[in-house]
Each structure stands twice: as structure tokens, then as C-alpha cells.
Amino acid sequence: MKILSTKILTDIQRELLASYEVEEVSMIDISFGEGFKITEKIENAVFTSANSVRSVFKIHQNKANWFKTVYCVGTKTQSLLEKYGIKVAVVANNAAELAQVLAHKFSEETHLLKEISWFCGNLKNDDLPSIMAENGVLVTEYKVYTTTLVPQKINKPFDAILFYSPSGIKSYLQKNKATLAPVVCIGVTTATEALNSFEEVYIADETTVESVIAKVKEII
């Protein structure tokens, strides 16, 4: 069985697919820029990807004590935040779900400052700011990393394709047609994008690469 991963896997992740023929082709490039520093206390911070956490804490070395209350999307993002000393108040499966939770929280707890600081990339999904705006919550965006599409032509068929972001799907489709092979996506937002082009779409049980791998092994 042949599997296409649209990102480069770690050695441990690769070992999980040792019994399959796997090709790894990165469809996006991430860059973090320079000189981003937090200079004032952040009351309500939102991180919707692991890359935003890496940028703020690893690359630009901002300190955990600048952040009062932190919310995030995905268990991988949560784990990275905790690595840098951040206690996460709420973890959601996707940005829209987190926005609904926050909207309810702000409406119930009226003493909270109705403002969030969102640490995101340039190719962000607009579900969160749209829902926040509908509920009278101000969103300040900090674009802390840049995603660039690097589409690659795939010249052979695969029995399954693994996608880890909507931008990865968009990049893939710039040089390749949607196939009838099943695709496995890391989360709801990625799967929603995939459903625009692919017929057989599966979602990993958790928003981790390991869960994507477990799901593809389950279906093939």
C-alpha cells in the first residue's frame, strides 16, 4: 500500500508507517520572521496552531508571565504551551468551536475584558474573528508566522493521502488533480477544505500527526 504524506515526518512518525510504502512531500513552507516581542500584559491569548506557539516562545523567546489567560486549538498546541510554562484554560478541536466557547464565556462572565489577542499565521481561517465580532468581542491579531505554498507535482498514484492543513490541500491542488483515493485530515477545518475537492475524506480522532497515521492505518 502506498501513502503520500504532504509534510515531512519525524523518525518516530515514519516508524509508525514502516509496513507501508510512504512518500513524504512538503507542500508548504513556514517562516517565523524576526524581532517579535510582547511588550505588555496579554489578558486573553488565543493560539490556534503549534506554529504560533513556536514563533512566540521558541523563536522569539517571549516569557510565559506576559500571558494571563490562554486558550488554544488542538492537543498538540496545548502540549507545546505547557512545555513553555503556560497553563491552558480551554482547549477546543477547531477555531470555530473555540470561538463559540469564548462567546459563551464572555457573555456569562461579564467581568472579563471582552478582548482577545490572537496569535496566528497569514493564511488563517476567519471563523474565530467573525464569531467574536458577532458577540461584541474585540480581536487583536498578531501574525507571528508566514505560510508559503510550495506545490509539488506528484507523478504516481497513491492508496491514501495525508493532509495536515487547508493550505497544504490548496498547495497540492495547484499542481495535482483530486484523486479517488481516500484522504485523511488532521482536523475538521482541514477536512472541510478537502471535501471541496475529494470524495472520500476521513478525520483523525485527535489533532496530531500520530492520530492521522493511526486513522490511515485503520481505513486501509
mmCIF file with all atom_site columns, C-alpha atoms in Angstrom:
data_model
loop_
_atom_site.group_PDB
_atom_site.id
_atom_site.type_symbol
_atom_site.label_atom_id
_atom_site.label_alt_id
_atom_site.label_comp_id
_atom_site.label_asym_id
_atom_site.label_entity_id
_atom_site.label_seq_id
_atom_site.pdbx_PDB_ins_code
_atom_site.Cartn_x
_atom_site.Cartn_y
_atom_site.Cartn_z
_atom_site.occupancy
_atom_site.B_iso_or_equiv
_atom_site.pdbx_formal_charge
_atom_site.auth_seq_id
_atom_site.auth_comp_id
_atom_site.auth_asym_id
_atom_site.auth_atom_id
_atom_site.pdbx_PDB_model_num
ATOM 1   C CA . MET A 1 1   ? 0.000   0.000  0.000   1.00 0.00 ? 1   MET A CA 1
ATOM 2   C CA . LYS A 1 2   ? 1.326   3.429  -0.980  1.00 0.00 ? 2   LYS A CA 1
ATOM 3   C CA . ILE A 1 3   ? 0.727   6.511  1.192   1.00 0.00 ? 3   ILE A CA 1
ATOM 4   C CA . LEU A 1 4   ? 1.502   10.149 0.398   1.00 0.00 ? 4   LEU A CA 1
ATOM 5   C CA . SER A 1 5   ? 2.237   12.437 3.353   1.00 0.00 ? 5   SER A CA 1
ATOM 6   C CA . THR A 1 6   ? 2.065   16.126 2.448   1.00 0.00 ? 6   THR A CA 1
ATOM 7   C CA . LYS A 1 7   ? 4.596   17.005 5.143   1.00 0.00 ? 7   LYS A CA 1
ATOM 8   C CA . ILE A 1 8   ? 7.919   15.564 6.243   1.00 0.00 ? 8   ILE A CA 1
ATOM 9   C CA . LEU A 1 9   ? 7.510   13.130 9.129   1.00 0.00 ? 9   LEU A CA 1
ATOM 10  C CA . THR A 1 10  ? 9.752   12.627 12.133  1.00 0.00 ? 10  THR A CA 1
ATOM 11  C CA . ASP A 1 11  ? 11.665  9.368  12.531  1.00 0.00 ? 11  ASP A CA 1
ATOM 12  C CA . ILE A 1 12  ? 9.187   8.182  15.163  1.00 0.00 ? 12  ILE A CA 1
ATOM 13  C CA . GLN A 1 13  ? 6.197   9.017  12.954  1.00 0.00 ? 13  GLN A CA 1
ATOM 14  C CA . ARG A 1 14  ? 7.857   7.332  9.990   1.00 0.00 ? 14  ARG A CA 1
ATOM 15  C CA . GLU A 1 15  ? 8.362   4.173  12.031  1.00 0.00 ? 15  GLU A CA 1
ATOM 16  C CA . LEU A 1 16  ? 4.608   4.002  12.626  1.00 0.00 ? 16  LEU A CA 1
ATOM 17  C CA . LEU A 1 17  ? 4.193   3.517  8.869   1.00 0.00 ? 17  LEU A CA 1
ATOM 18  C CA . ALA A 1 18  ? 7.109   1.125  8.447   1.00 0.00 ? 18  ALA A CA 1
ATOM 19  C CA . SER A 1 19  ? 4.947   -1.577 6.852   1.00 0.00 ? 19  SER A CA 1
ATOM 20  C CA . TYR A 1 20  ? 3.760   0.779  4.085   1.00 0.00 ? 20  TYR A CA 1
ATOM 21  C CA . GLU A 1 21  ? 5.444   2.465  1.149   1.00 0.00 ? 21  GLU A CA 1
ATOM 22  C CA . VAL A 1 22  ? 5.421   6.139  2.149   1.00 0.00 ? 22  VAL A CA 1
ATOM 23  C CA . GLU A 1 23  ? 6.440   9.200  0.156   1.00 0.00 ? 23  GLU A CA 1
ATOM 24  C CA . GLU A 1 24  ? 6.841   12.496 2.025   1.00 0.00 ? 24  GLU A CA 1
ATOM 25  C CA . VAL A 1 25  ? 6.416   15.708 0.038   1.00 0.00 ? 25  VAL A CA 1
ATOM 26  C CA . SER A 1 26  ? 6.153   19.014 1.880   1.00 0.00 ? 26  SER A CA 1
ATOM 27  C CA . MET A 1 27  ? 3.523   21.235 0.251   1.00 0.00 ? 27  MET A CA 1
ATOM 28  C CA . ILE A 1 28  ? 4.056   24.331 2.435   1.00 0.00 ? 28  ILE A CA 1
ATOM 29  C CA . ASP A 1 29  ? 6.929   26.291 3.942   1.00 0.00 ? 29  ASP A CA 1
ATOM 30  C CA . ILE A 1 30  ? 6.786   28.014 7.348   1.00 0.00 ? 30  ILE A CA 1
ATOM 31  C CA . SER A 1 31  ? 8.869   31.089 8.230   1.00 0.00 ? 31  SER A CA 1
ATOM 32  C CA . PHE A 1 32  ? 8.826   32.981 11.508  1.00 0.00 ? 32  PHE A CA 1
ATOM 33  C CA . GLY A 1 33  ? 10.221  36.445 10.777  1.00 0.00 ? 33  GLY A CA 1
ATOM 34  C CA . GLU A 1 34  ? 12.355  38.409 13.208  1.00 0.00 ? 34  GLU A CA 1
ATOM 35  C CA . GLY A 1 35  ? 12.094  40.568 16.303  1.00 0.00 ? 35  GLY A CA 1
ATOM 36  C CA . PHE A 1 36  ? 8.582   39.832 17.562  1.00 0.00 ? 36  PHE A CA 1
ATOM 37  C CA . LYS A 1 37  ? 8.330   40.774 21.250  1.00 0.00 ? 37  LYS A CA 1
ATOM 38  C CA . ILE A 1 38  ? 5.414   41.084 23.685  1.00 0.00 ? 38  ILE A CA 1
ATOM 39  C CA . THR A 1 39  ? 5.690   44.430 25.487  1.00 0.00 ? 39  THR A CA 1
ATOM 40  C CA . GLU A 1 40  ? 2.502   44.473 27.547  1.00 0.00 ? 40  GLU A CA 1
ATOM 41  C CA . LYS A 1 41  ? 0.432   42.003 29.560  1.00 0.00 ? 41  LYS A CA 1
ATOM 42  C CA . ILE A 1 42  ? -1.900  39.869 27.427  1.00 0.00 ? 42  ILE A CA 1
ATOM 43  C CA . GLU A 1 43  ? -5.221  39.316 29.212  1.00 0.00 ? 43  GLU A CA 1
ATOM 44  C CA . ASN A 1 44  ? -6.793  36.732 26.895  1.00 0.00 ? 44  ASN A CA 1
ATOM 45  C CA . ALA A 1 45  ? -4.487  34.983 24.426  1.00 0.00 ? 45  ALA A CA 1
ATOM 46  C CA . VAL A 1 46  ? -5.584  32.560 21.712  1.00 0.00 ? 46  VAL A CA 1
ATOM 47  C CA . PHE A 1 47  ? -3.243  30.153 19.906  1.00 0.00 ? 47  PHE A CA 1
ATOM 48  C CA . THR A 1 48  ? -4.800  28.183 17.057  1.00 0.00 ? 48  THR A CA 1
ATOM 49  C CA . SER A 1 49  ? -1.710  26.294 15.881  1.00 0.00 ? 49  SER A CA 1
ATOM 50  C CA . ALA A 1 50  ? 1.533   24.824 17.153  1.00 0.00 ? 50  ALA A CA 1
ATOM 51  C CA . ASN A 1 51  ? 3.460   27.085 14.768  1.00 0.00 ? 51  ASN A CA 1
ATOM 52  C CA . SER A 1 52  ? 2.159   30.180 16.534  1.00 0.00 ? 52  SER A CA 1
ATOM 53  C CA . VAL A 1 53  ? 3.412   28.768 19.848  1.00 0.00 ? 53  VAL A CA 1
ATOM 54  C CA . ARG A 1 54  ? 6.839   28.002 18.362  1.00 0.00 ? 54  ARG A CA 1
ATOM 55  C CA . SER A 1 55  ? 7.103   31.521 16.993  1.00 0.00 ? 55  SER A CA 1
ATOM 56  C CA . VAL A 1 56  ? 6.125   33.316 20.200  1.00 0.00 ? 56  VAL A CA 1
ATOM 57  C CA . PHE A 1 57  ? 8.062   31.204 22.709  1.00 0.00 ? 57  PHE A CA 1
ATOM 58  C CA . LYS A 1 58  ? 10.816  29.259 20.907  1.00 0.00 ? 58  LYS A CA 1
ATOM 59  C CA . ILE A 1 59  ? 11.859  31.563 18.069  1.00 0.00 ? 59  ILE A CA 1
ATOM 60  C CA . HIS A 1 60  ? 11.204  34.939 19.691  1.00 0.00 ? 60  HIS A CA 1
ATOM 61  C CA . GLN A 1 61  ? 11.600  33.789 23.304  1.00 0.00 ? 61  GLN A CA 1
ATOM 62  C CA . ASN A 1 62  ? 8.703   35.664 24.874  1.00 0.00 ? 62  ASN A CA 1
ATOM 63  C CA . LYS A 1 63  ? 8.046   34.821 28.530  1.00 0.00 ? 63  LYS A CA 1
ATOM 64  C CA . ALA A 1 64  ? 5.062   32.917 29.900  1.00 0.00 ? 64  ALA A CA 1
ATOM 65  C CA . ASN A 1 65  ? 4.384   35.508 32.618  1.00 0.00 ? 65  ASN A CA 1
ATOM 66  C CA . TRP A 1 66  ? 3.254   38.029 29.984  1.00 0.00 ? 66  TRP A CA 1
ATOM 67  C CA . PHE A 1 67  ? 0.141   35.881 29.371  1.00 0.00 ? 67  PHE A CA 1
ATOM 68  C CA . LYS A 1 68  ? -2.704  35.885 31.897  1.00 0.00 ? 68  LYS A CA 1
ATOM 69  C CA . THR A 1 69  ? -5.334  33.532 30.392  1.00 0.00 ? 69  THR A CA 1
ATOM 70  C CA . VAL A 1 70  ? -4.618  31.323 27.392  1.00 0.00 ? 70  VAL A CA 1
ATOM 71  C CA . TYR A 1 71  ? -6.967  29.402 25.098  1.00 0.00 ? 71  TYR A CA 1
ATOM 72  C CA . CYS A 1 72  ? -5.934  27.118 22.239  1.00 0.00 ? 72  CYS A CA 1
ATOM 73  C CA . VAL A 1 73  ? -6.939  24.734 19.466  1.00 0.00 ? 73  VAL A CA 1
ATOM 74  C CA . GLY A 1 74  ? -5.647  21.173 19.489  1.00 0.00 ? 74  GLY A CA 1
ATOM 75  C CA . THR A 1 75  ? -3.841  18.940 21.953  1.00 0.00 ? 75  THR A CA 1
ATOM 76  C CA . LYS A 1 76  ? -0.506  19.420 20.189  1.00 0.00 ? 76  LYS A CA 1
ATOM 77  C CA . THR A 1 77  ? -0.795  23.175 20.649  1.00 0.00 ? 77  THR A CA 1
ATOM 78  C CA . GLN A 1 78  ? -1.731  22.634 24.292  1.00 0.00 ? 78  GLN A CA 1
ATOM 79  C CA . SER A 1 79  ? 1.279   20.375 24.898  1.00 0.00 ? 79  SER A CA 1
ATOM 80  C CA . LEU A 1 80  ? 3.661   22.940 23.424  1.00 0.00 ? 80  LEU A CA 1
ATOM 81  C CA . LEU A 1 81  ? 2.160   25.741 25.503  1.00 0.00 ? 81  LEU A CA 1
ATOM 82  C CA . GLU A 1 82  ? 2.540   23.669 28.648  1.00 0.00 ? 82  GLU A CA 1
ATOM 83  C CA . LYS A 1 83  ? 6.161   22.981 27.700  1.00 0.00 ? 83  LYS A CA 1
ATOM 84  C CA . TYR A 1 84  ? 6.773   26.731 27.900  1.00 0.00 ? 84  TYR A CA 1
ATOM 85  C CA . GLY A 1 85  ? 5.062   27.064 31.258  1.00 0.00 ? 85  GLY A CA 1
ATOM 86  C CA . ILE A 1 86  ? 1.604   28.119 30.063  1.00 0.00 ? 86  ILE A CA 1
ATOM 87  C CA . LYS A 1 87  ? -1.497  26.742 31.763  1.00 0.00 ? 87  LYS A CA 1
ATOM 88  C CA . VAL A 1 88  ? -4.245  26.448 29.152  1.00 0.00 ? 88  VAL A CA 1
ATOM 89  C CA . ALA A 1 89  ? -7.741  27.444 30.286  1.00 0.00 ? 89  ALA A CA 1
ATOM 90  C CA . VAL A 1 90  ? -9.703  25.927 27.369  1.00 0.00 ? 90  VAL A CA 1
ATOM 91  C CA . VAL A 1 91  ? -8.735  23.531 24.561  1.00 0.00 ? 91  VAL A CA 1
ATOM 92  C CA . ALA A 1 92  ? -11.033 23.148 21.526  1.00 0.00 ? 92  ALA A CA 1
ATOM 93  C CA . ASN A 1 93  ? -10.919 20.947 18.442  1.00 0.00 ? 93  ASN A CA 1
ATOM 94  C CA . ASN A 1 94  ? -11.031 23.832 15.960  1.00 0.00 ? 94  ASN A CA 1
ATOM 95  C CA . ALA A 1 95  ? -11.216 27.631 15.820  1.00 0.00 ? 95  ALA A CA 1
ATOM 96  C CA . ALA A 1 96  ? -14.988 27.799 15.314  1.00 0.00 ? 96  ALA A CA 1
ATOM 97  C CA . GLU A 1 97  ? -15.600 25.581 18.346  1.00 0.00 ? 97  GLU A CA 1
ATOM 98  C CA . LEU A 1 98  ? -13.234 27.690 20.450  1.00 0.00 ? 98  LEU A CA 1
ATOM 99  C CA . ALA A 1 99  ? -14.967 30.874 19.320  1.00 0.00 ? 99  ALA A CA 1
ATOM 100 C CA . GLN A 1 100 ? -18.334 29.529 20.453  1.00 0.00 ? 100 GLN A CA 1
ATOM 101 C CA . VAL A 1 101 ? -16.884 28.589 23.851  1.00 0.00 ? 101 VAL A CA 1
ATOM 102 C CA . LEU A 1 102 ? -15.330 32.035 24.243  1.00 0.00 ? 102 LEU A CA 1
ATOM 103 C CA . ALA A 1 103 ? -18.506 33.820 23.167  1.00 0.00 ? 103 ALA A CA 1
ATOM 104 C CA . HIS A 1 104 ? -20.455 31.940 25.838  1.00 0.00 ? 104 HIS A CA 1
ATOM 105 C CA . LYS A 1 105 ? -17.756 32.588 28.435  1.00 0.00 ? 105 LYS A CA 1
ATOM 106 C CA . PHE A 1 106 ? -17.689 36.333 27.778  1.00 0.00 ? 106 PHE A CA 1
ATOM 107 C CA . SER A 1 107 ? -21.488 36.546 27.908  1.00 0.00 ? 107 SER A CA 1
ATOM 108 C CA . GLU A 1 108 ? -21.662 34.606 31.182  1.00 0.00 ? 108 GLU A CA 1
ATOM 109 C CA . GLU A 1 109 ? -18.679 36.192 32.938  1.00 0.00 ? 109 GLU A CA 1
ATOM 110 C CA . THR A 1 110 ? -19.357 39.868 32.391  1.00 0.00 ? 110 THR A CA 1
ATOM 111 C CA . HIS A 1 111 ? -16.345 40.972 34.473  1.00 0.00 ? 111 HIS A CA 1
ATOM 112 C CA . LEU A 1 112 ? -13.977 39.666 31.769  1.00 0.00 ? 112 LEU A CA 1
ATOM 113 C CA . LEU A 1 113 ? -12.377 42.119 29.364  1.00 0.00 ? 113 LEU A CA 1
ATOM 114 C CA . LYS A 1 114 ? -14.172 41.464 26.057  1.00 0.00 ? 114 LYS A CA 1
ATOM 115 C CA . GLU A 1 115 ? -10.998 41.349 24.042  1.00 0.00 ? 115 GLU A CA 1
ATOM 116 C CA . ILE A 1 116 ? -8.707  38.586 22.828  1.00 0.00 ? 116 ILE A CA 1
ATOM 117 C CA . SER A 1 117 ? -5.207  38.599 21.360  1.00 0.00 ? 117 SER A CA 1
ATOM 118 C CA . TRP A 1 118 ? -4.969  36.053 18.568  1.00 0.00 ? 118 TRP A CA 1
ATOM 119 C CA . PHE A 1 119 ? -1.555  34.677 17.629  1.00 0.00 ? 119 PHE A CA 1
ATOM 120 C CA . CYS A 1 120 ? -1.866  33.277 14.115  1.00 0.00 ? 120 CYS A CA 1
ATOM 121 C CA . GLY A 1 121 ? -0.354  32.865 10.659  1.00 0.00 ? 121 GLY A CA 1
ATOM 122 C CA . ASN A 1 122 ? -1.003  34.759 7.453   1.00 0.00 ? 122 ASN A CA 1
ATOM 123 C CA . LEU A 1 123 ? -3.281  32.057 5.985   1.00 0.00 ? 123 LEU A CA 1
ATOM 124 C CA . LYS A 1 124 ? -5.631  31.956 8.938   1.00 0.00 ? 124 LYS A CA 1
ATOM 125 C CA . ASN A 1 125 ? -9.251  30.843 8.958   1.00 0.00 ? 125 ASN A CA 1
ATOM 126 C CA . ASP A 1 126 ? -11.671 33.714 9.672   1.00 0.00 ? 126 ASP A CA 1
ATOM 127 C CA . ASP A 1 127 ? -14.202 31.723 11.729  1.00 0.00 ? 127 ASP A CA 1
ATOM 128 C CA . LEU A 1 128 ? -12.847 32.952 15.055  1.00 0.00 ? 128 LEU A CA 1
ATOM 129 C CA . PRO A 1 129 ? -12.809 36.736 14.382  1.00 0.00 ? 129 PRO A CA 1
ATOM 130 C CA . SER A 1 130 ? -16.198 36.544 12.650  1.00 0.00 ? 130 SER A CA 1
ATOM 131 C CA . ILE A 1 131 ? -17.878 34.809 15.597  1.00 0.00 ? 131 ILE A CA 1
ATOM 132 C CA . MET A 1 132 ? -16.123 37.099 18.079  1.00 0.00 ? 132 MET A CA 1
ATOM 133 C CA . ALA A 1 133 ? -17.323 40.187 16.168  1.00 0.00 ? 133 ALA A CA 1
ATOM 134 C CA . GLU A 1 134 ? -20.896 38.892 16.231  1.00 0.00 ? 134 GLU A CA 1
ATOM 135 C CA . ASN A 1 135 ? -20.627 38.699 20.023  1.00 0.00 ? 135 ASN A CA 1
ATOM 136 C CA . GLY A 1 136 ? -19.028 42.084 20.576  1.00 0.00 ? 136 GLY A CA 1
ATOM 137 C CA . VAL A 1 137 ? -15.544 40.784 21.360  1.00 0.00 ? 137 VAL A CA 1
ATOM 138 C CA . LEU A 1 138 ? -12.576 42.752 20.025  1.00 0.00 ? 138 LEU A CA 1
ATOM 139 C CA . VAL A 1 139 ? -9.877  40.647 18.321  1.00 0.00 ? 139 VAL A CA 1
ATOM 140 C CA . THR A 1 140 ? -6.300  41.906 18.006  1.00 0.00 ? 140 THR A CA 1
ATOM 141 C CA . GLU A 1 141 ? -4.356  39.788 15.525  1.00 0.00 ? 141 GLU A CA 1
ATOM 142 C CA . TYR A 1 142 ? -0.647  39.081 15.842  1.00 0.00 ? 142 TYR A CA 1
ATOM 143 C CA . LYS A 1 143 ? 0.640   37.422 12.662  1.00 0.00 ? 143 LYS A CA 1
ATOM 144 C CA . VAL A 1 144 ? 3.627   35.552 14.051  1.00 0.00 ? 144 VAL A CA 1
ATOM 145 C CA . TYR A 1 145 ? 4.455   33.204 11.182  1.00 0.00 ? 145 TYR A CA 1
ATOM 146 C CA . THR A 1 146 ? 4.057   33.002 7.417   1.00 0.00 ? 146 THR A CA 1
ATOM 147 C CA . THR A 1 147 ? 2.886   30.017 5.406   1.00 0.00 ? 147 THR A CA 1
ATOM 148 C CA . THR A 1 148 ? 4.023   29.864 1.785   1.00 0.00 ? 148 THR A CA 1
ATOM 149 C CA . LEU A 1 149 ? 2.551   27.353 -0.645  1.00 0.00 ? 149 LEU A CA 1
ATOM 150 C CA . VAL A 1 150 ? 5.168   25.198 -2.378  1.00 0.00 ? 150 VAL A CA 1
ATOM 151 C CA . PRO A 1 151 ? 3.120   22.968 -4.711  1.00 0.00 ? 151 PRO A CA 1
ATOM 152 C CA . GLN A 1 152 ? 4.821   19.808 -5.962  1.00 0.00 ? 152 GLN A CA 1
ATOM 153 C CA . LYS A 1 153 ? 3.741   17.656 -8.892  1.00 0.00 ? 153 LYS A CA 1
ATOM 154 C CA . ILE A 1 154 ? 3.001   14.051 -7.871  1.00 0.00 ? 154 ILE A CA 1
ATOM 155 C CA . ASN A 1 155 ? 3.572   11.668 -10.756 1.00 0.00 ? 155 ASN A CA 1
ATOM 156 C CA . LYS A 1 156 ? 2.352   8.358  -9.349  1.00 0.00 ? 156 LYS A CA 1
ATOM 157 C CA . PRO A 1 157 ? -0.831  7.049  -7.746  1.00 0.00 ? 157 PRO A CA 1
ATOM 158 C CA . PHE A 1 158 ? -1.281  6.514  -4.004  1.00 0.00 ? 158 PHE A CA 1
ATOM 159 C CA . ASP A 1 159 ? -3.730  4.465  -1.968  1.00 0.00 ? 159 ASP A CA 1
ATOM 160 C CA . ALA A 1 160 ? -4.196  7.302  0.540   1.00 0.00 ? 160 ALA A CA 1
ATOM 161 C CA . ILE A 1 161 ? -3.118  10.924 1.034   1.00 0.00 ? 161 ILE A CA 1
ATOM 162 C CA . LEU A 1 162 ? -2.464  12.621 4.380   1.00 0.00 ? 162 LEU A CA 1
ATOM 163 C CA . PHE A 1 163 ? -3.250  16.323 4.815   1.00 0.00 ? 163 PHE A CA 1
ATOM 164 C CA . TYR A 1 164 ? -2.386  18.460 7.828   1.00 0.00 ? 164 TYR A CA 1
ATOM 165 C CA . SER A 1 165 ? -3.782  21.907 6.942   1.00 0.00 ? 165 SER A CA 1
ATOM 166 C CA . PRO A 1 166 ? -6.121  23.627 4.482   1.00 0.00 ? 166 PRO A CA 1
ATOM 167 C CA . SER A 1 167 ? -3.104  25.383 2.954   1.00 0.00 ? 167 SER A CA 1
ATOM 168 C CA . GLY A 1 168 ? -1.493  22.002 2.298   1.00 0.00 ? 168 GLY A CA 1
ATOM 169 C CA . ILE A 1 169 ? -4.574  20.962 0.330   1.00 0.00 ? 169 ILE A CA 1
ATOM 170 C CA . LYS A 1 170 ? -4.623  24.200 -1.673  1.00 0.00 ? 170 LYS A CA 1
ATOM 171 C CA . SER A 1 171 ? -0.948  23.776 -2.487  1.00 0.00 ? 171 SER A CA 1
ATOM 172 C CA . TYR A 1 172 ? -1.418  20.142 -3.559  1.00 0.00 ? 172 TYR A CA 1
ATOM 173 C CA . LEU A 1 173 ? -4.284  21.064 -5.867  1.00 0.00 ? 173 LEU A CA 1
ATOM 174 C CA . GLN A 1 174 ? -2.271  23.734 -7.665  1.00 0.00 ? 174 GLN A CA 1
ATOM 175 C CA . LYS A 1 175 ? -0.287  21.031 -9.472  1.00 0.00 ? 175 LYS A CA 1
ATOM 176 C CA . ASN A 1 176 ? -2.371  17.904 -8.963  1.00 0.00 ? 176 ASN A CA 1
ATOM 177 C CA . LYS A 1 177 ? -5.943  16.815 -9.569  1.00 0.00 ? 177 LYS A CA 1
ATOM 178 C CA . ALA A 1 178 ? -8.117  15.430 -6.804  1.00 0.00 ? 178 ALA A CA 1
ATOM 179 C CA . THR A 1 179 ? -7.987  11.646 -6.900  1.00 0.00 ? 179 THR A CA 1
ATOM 180 C CA . LEU A 1 180 ? -10.463 8.995  -5.835  1.00 0.00 ? 180 LEU A CA 1
ATOM 181 C CA . ALA A 1 181 ? -8.029  7.763  -3.187  1.00 0.00 ? 181 ALA A CA 1
ATOM 182 C CA . PRO A 1 182 ? -9.154  8.353  0.418   1.00 0.00 ? 182 PRO A CA 1
ATOM 183 C CA . VAL A 1 183 ? -7.636  11.335 2.195   1.00 0.00 ? 183 VAL A CA 1
ATOM 184 C CA . VAL A 1 184 ? -7.072  11.626 5.938   1.00 0.00 ? 184 VAL A CA 1
ATOM 185 C CA . CYS A 1 185 ? -7.131  15.080 7.541   1.00 0.00 ? 185 CYS A CA 1
ATOM 186 C CA . ILE A 1 186 ? -5.777  16.276 10.864  1.00 0.00 ? 186 ILE A CA 1
ATOM 187 C CA . GLY A 1 187 ? -8.936  18.160 11.864  1.00 0.00 ? 187 GLY A CA 1
ATOM 188 C CA . VAL A 1 188 ? -12.353 19.489 10.915  1.00 0.00 ? 188 VAL A CA 1
ATOM 189 C CA . THR A 1 189 ? -11.078 22.673 9.233   1.00 0.00 ? 189 THR A CA 1
ATOM 190 C CA . THR A 1 190 ? -8.717  20.688 7.008   1.00 0.00 ? 190 THR A CA 1
ATOM 191 C CA . ALA A 1 191 ? -11.416 18.129 6.240   1.00 0.00 ? 191 ALA A CA 1
ATOM 192 C CA . THR A 1 192 ? -13.858 20.880 5.281   1.00 0.00 ? 192 THR A CA 1
ATOM 193 C CA . GLU A 1 193 ? -11.346 22.144 2.735   1.00 0.00 ? 193 GLU A CA 1
ATOM 194 C CA . ALA A 1 194 ? -10.749 18.607 1.453   1.00 0.00 ? 194 ALA A CA 1
ATOM 195 C CA . LEU A 1 195 ? -14.469 17.996 0.916   1.00 0.00 ? 195 LEU A CA 1
ATOM 196 C CA . ASN A 1 196 ? -14.489 20.750 -1.723  1.00 0.00 ? 196 ASN A CA 1
ATOM 197 C CA . SER A 1 197 ? -12.402 18.513 -3.999  1.00 0.00 ? 197 SER A CA 1
ATOM 198 C CA . PHE A 1 198 ? -12.136 14.941 -2.686  1.00 0.00 ? 198 PHE A CA 1
ATOM 199 C CA . GLU A 1 199 ? -14.904 12.355 -2.412  1.00 0.00 ? 199 GLU A CA 1
ATOM 200 C CA . GLU A 1 200 ? -13.618 10.148 0.414   1.00 0.00 ? 200 GLU A CA 1
ATOM 201 C CA . VAL A 1 201 ? -12.472 12.214 3.392   1.00 0.00 ? 201 VAL A CA 1
ATOM 202 C CA . TYR A 1 202 ? -11.617 10.997 6.897   1.00 0.00 ? 202 TYR A CA 1
ATOM 203 C CA . ILE A 1 203 ? -10.788 12.975 10.051  1.00 0.00 ? 203 ILE A CA 1
ATOM 204 C CA . ALA A 1 204 ? -8.223  11.900 12.618  1.00 0.00 ? 204 ALA A CA 1
ATOM 205 C CA . ASP A 1 205 ? -9.600  11.285 16.093  1.00 0.00 ? 205 ASP A CA 1
ATOM 206 C CA . GLU A 1 206 ? -7.182  13.858 17.546  1.00 0.00 ? 206 GLU A CA 1
ATOM 207 C CA . THR A 1 207 ? -5.399  16.853 16.028  1.00 0.00 ? 207 THR A CA 1
ATOM 208 C CA . THR A 1 208 ? -1.982  15.203 15.913  1.00 0.00 ? 208 THR A CA 1
ATOM 209 C CA . VAL A 1 209 ? 0.136   13.689 13.149  1.00 0.00 ? 209 VAL A CA 1
ATOM 210 C CA . GLU A 1 210 ? 0.177   10.420 15.071  1.00 0.00 ? 210 GLU A CA 1
ATOM 211 C CA . SER A 1 211 ? -3.623  10.338 15.025  1.00 0.00 ? 211 SER A CA 1
ATOM 212 C CA . VAL A 1 212 ? -3.632  10.948 11.264  1.00 0.00 ? 212 VAL A CA 1
ATOM 213 C CA . ILE A 1 213 ? -1.300  7.975  10.886  1.00 0.00 ? 213 ILE A CA 1
ATOM 214 C CA . ALA A 1 214 ? -3.500  5.807  13.113  1.00 0.00 ? 214 ALA A CA 1
ATOM 215 C CA . LYS A 1 215 ? -6.569  6.729  11.050  1.00 0.00 ? 215 LYS A CA 1
ATOM 216 C CA . VAL A 1 216 ? -4.965  5.906  7.675   1.00 0.00 ? 216 VAL A CA 1
ATOM 217 C CA . LYS A 1 217 ? -3.828  2.522  9.035   1.00 0.00 ? 217 LYS A CA 1
ATOM 218 C CA . GLU A 1 218 ? -7.412  1.924  10.187  1.00 0.00 ? 218 GLU A CA 1
ATOM 219 C CA . ILE A 1 219 ? -9.021  2.670  6.832   1.00 0.00 ? 219 ILE A CA 1
ATOM 220 C CA . ILE A 1 220 ? -6.557  0.873  4.515   1.00 0.00 ? 220 ILE A CA 1
#
